[in-house]
Amino acid sequence: HSRTPPHDNSHPRRSPHGSDKEDYCCPLSKEIMKALIHAGFERPPPLETYDGQSDPDEHIDNINVILDFCMVSGAIRCRLFSTILRKGAMTWYQSLAPQSVSSWKDLT
C-alpha cells in the first residue's frame, strides 16, 4: 500500500518555463535546499523556538553552540532555522525574497 497521496489532476501543471506560483519561492537558495543531511542527523537536536521577542543575537549564539557541537554545516543550519521560528520571527522569515539566502551568515 503506497503512502503517496493520490494525484489530483484538477490543478494545472507547472509551466515548462517555470513561471507558475508552484515555482520554488522559499527564501533559501536551491543549493541549500539540496544539501544532504548527514547520517545520524535525521532527527536534529531540540532547539529553542524563537518568536522575535527576546534578543536575536543571544538566540543565534545558543543555536550555534548546539549545532557546532553536532558539527552541522551552514546549509543544514539554514534549513533548520525556519523550523524554530514562531510569530513575528516567522513573519520576518516569510518576508524574505525567494532564494535570497545562500549562507548561514545571510540569516544571522
Short mmCIF file of C-alpha atoms in Angstrom, two decimals:
data_model
loop_
_atom_site.label_atom_id
_atom_site.label_comp_id
_atom_site.label_asym_id
_atom_site.label_seq_id
_atom_site.Cartn_x
_atom_site.Cartn_y
_atom_site.Cartn_z
CA HIS A 1 0.00 0.00 0.00
CA SER A 2 1.50 3.31 -1.08
CA ARG A 3 1.82 6.23 1.32
CA THR A 4 1.86 8.69 -1.56
CA PRO A 5 -1.36 10.68 -1.77
CA PRO A 6 -3.38 10.16 -4.95
CA HIS A 7 -2.64 12.61 -7.72
CA ASP A 8 -5.16 15.38 -8.11
CA ASN A 9 -5.34 16.22 -11.80
CA SER A 10 -7.61 19.23 -11.21
CA HIS A 11 -4.60 21.52 -10.62
CA PRO A 12 -2.83 22.94 -13.66
CA ARG A 13 0.62 21.60 -14.40
CA ARG A 14 3.70 23.73 -13.97
CA SER A 15 4.75 25.75 -16.93
CA PRO A 16 7.78 24.34 -18.75
CA HIS A 17 9.24 27.83 -18.42
CA GLY A 18 8.94 27.80 -14.63
CA SER A 19 6.70 30.82 -14.22
CA ASP A 20 3.86 29.35 -12.14
CA LYS A 21 3.13 30.03 -8.47
CA GLU A 22 4.26 26.47 -7.78
CA ASP A 23 7.83 27.52 -8.53
CA TYR A 24 10.33 27.49 -5.72
CA CYS A 25 9.61 30.53 -3.53
CA CYS A 26 11.37 29.71 -0.26
CA PRO A 27 13.96 32.27 0.98
CA LEU A 28 16.63 29.56 0.90
CA SER A 29 18.69 29.02 -2.24
CA LYS A 30 18.21 25.84 -4.23
CA GLU A 31 21.76 24.82 -3.27
CA ILE A 32 20.89 25.00 0.42
CA MET A 33 17.71 23.04 -0.13
CA LYS A 34 19.67 20.33 -1.96
CA ALA A 35 22.29 19.99 0.81
CA LEU A 36 22.44 16.46 2.14
CA ILE A 37 21.67 15.81 5.77
CA HIS A 38 24.45 13.65 7.17
CA ALA A 39 23.73 10.25 8.67
CA GLY A 40 22.65 10.44 12.26
CA PHE A 41 21.10 13.88 11.89
CA GLU A 42 17.72 12.79 10.58
CA ARG A 43 16.42 13.87 13.99
CA PRO A 44 18.03 17.20 14.85
CA PRO A 45 18.64 18.15 18.46
CA PRO A 46 15.84 20.03 20.18
CA LEU A 47 16.33 23.73 19.57
CA GLU A 48 14.57 26.50 21.45
CA THR A 49 11.92 28.27 19.39
CA TYR A 50 12.22 31.97 18.68
CA ASP A 51 9.29 34.37 18.34
CA GLY A 52 11.17 37.65 17.92
CA GLN A 53 10.54 38.91 21.46
CA SER A 54 13.95 38.19 23.02
CA ASP A 55 17.49 39.10 21.94
CA PRO A 56 18.06 37.56 18.48
CA ASP A 57 21.85 37.56 18.86
CA GLU A 58 21.62 35.58 22.08
CA HIS A 59 19.27 33.10 20.42
CA ILE A 60 21.62 32.65 17.45
CA ASP A 61 24.58 32.19 19.83
CA ASN A 62 22.67 29.43 21.65
CA ILE A 63 21.80 27.70 18.36
CA ASN A 64 25.39 27.94 17.16
CA VAL A 65 26.72 26.27 20.31
CA ILE A 66 24.40 23.28 19.86
CA LEU A 67 24.92 22.99 16.10
CA ASP A 68 28.69 23.43 16.39
CA PHE A 69 28.70 20.54 18.87
CA CYS A 70 26.72 18.44 16.38
CA MET A 71 29.04 19.54 13.52
CA VAL A 72 26.13 20.81 11.44
CA SER A 73 27.02 22.60 8.20
CA GLY A 74 25.84 26.09 7.35
CA ALA A 75 23.41 24.82 4.72
CA ILE A 76 21.71 22.49 7.18
CA ARG A 77 21.64 25.26 9.81
CA CYS A 78 19.73 27.35 7.29
CA ARG A 79 17.25 24.56 6.70
CA LEU A 80 16.72 24.04 10.43
CA PHE A 81 16.32 27.74 11.13
CA SER A 82 12.76 28.15 9.87
CA THR A 83 11.58 25.15 11.92
CA ILE A 84 12.19 27.03 15.19
CA LEU A 85 10.67 30.39 14.23
CA ARG A 86 7.30 31.49 15.58
CA LYS A 87 5.06 34.57 15.38
CA GLY A 88 6.94 37.75 14.40
CA ALA A 89 10.14 35.86 13.64
CA MET A 90 8.31 33.60 11.18
CA THR A 91 6.64 36.63 9.60
CA TRP A 92 10.09 38.16 9.06
CA TYR A 93 11.43 34.92 7.55
CA GLN A 94 8.47 34.61 5.20
CA SER A 95 9.01 38.20 4.04
CA LEU A 96 12.49 37.40 2.70
CA ALA A 97 12.80 37.37 -1.08
CA PRO A 98 12.75 33.96 -2.77
CA GLN A 99 16.17 32.31 -2.88
CA SER A 100 17.77 35.35 -1.19
CA VAL A 101 19.54 33.27 1.47
CA SER A 102 22.66 31.48 0.26
CA SER A 103 24.50 31.09 3.57
CA TRP A 104 24.03 30.91 7.33
CA LYS A 105 25.55 34.39 7.53
CA ASP A 106 22.68 35.72 5.39
CA LEU A 107 20.24 34.66 8.13
CA THR A 108 22.29 35.75 11.10
#
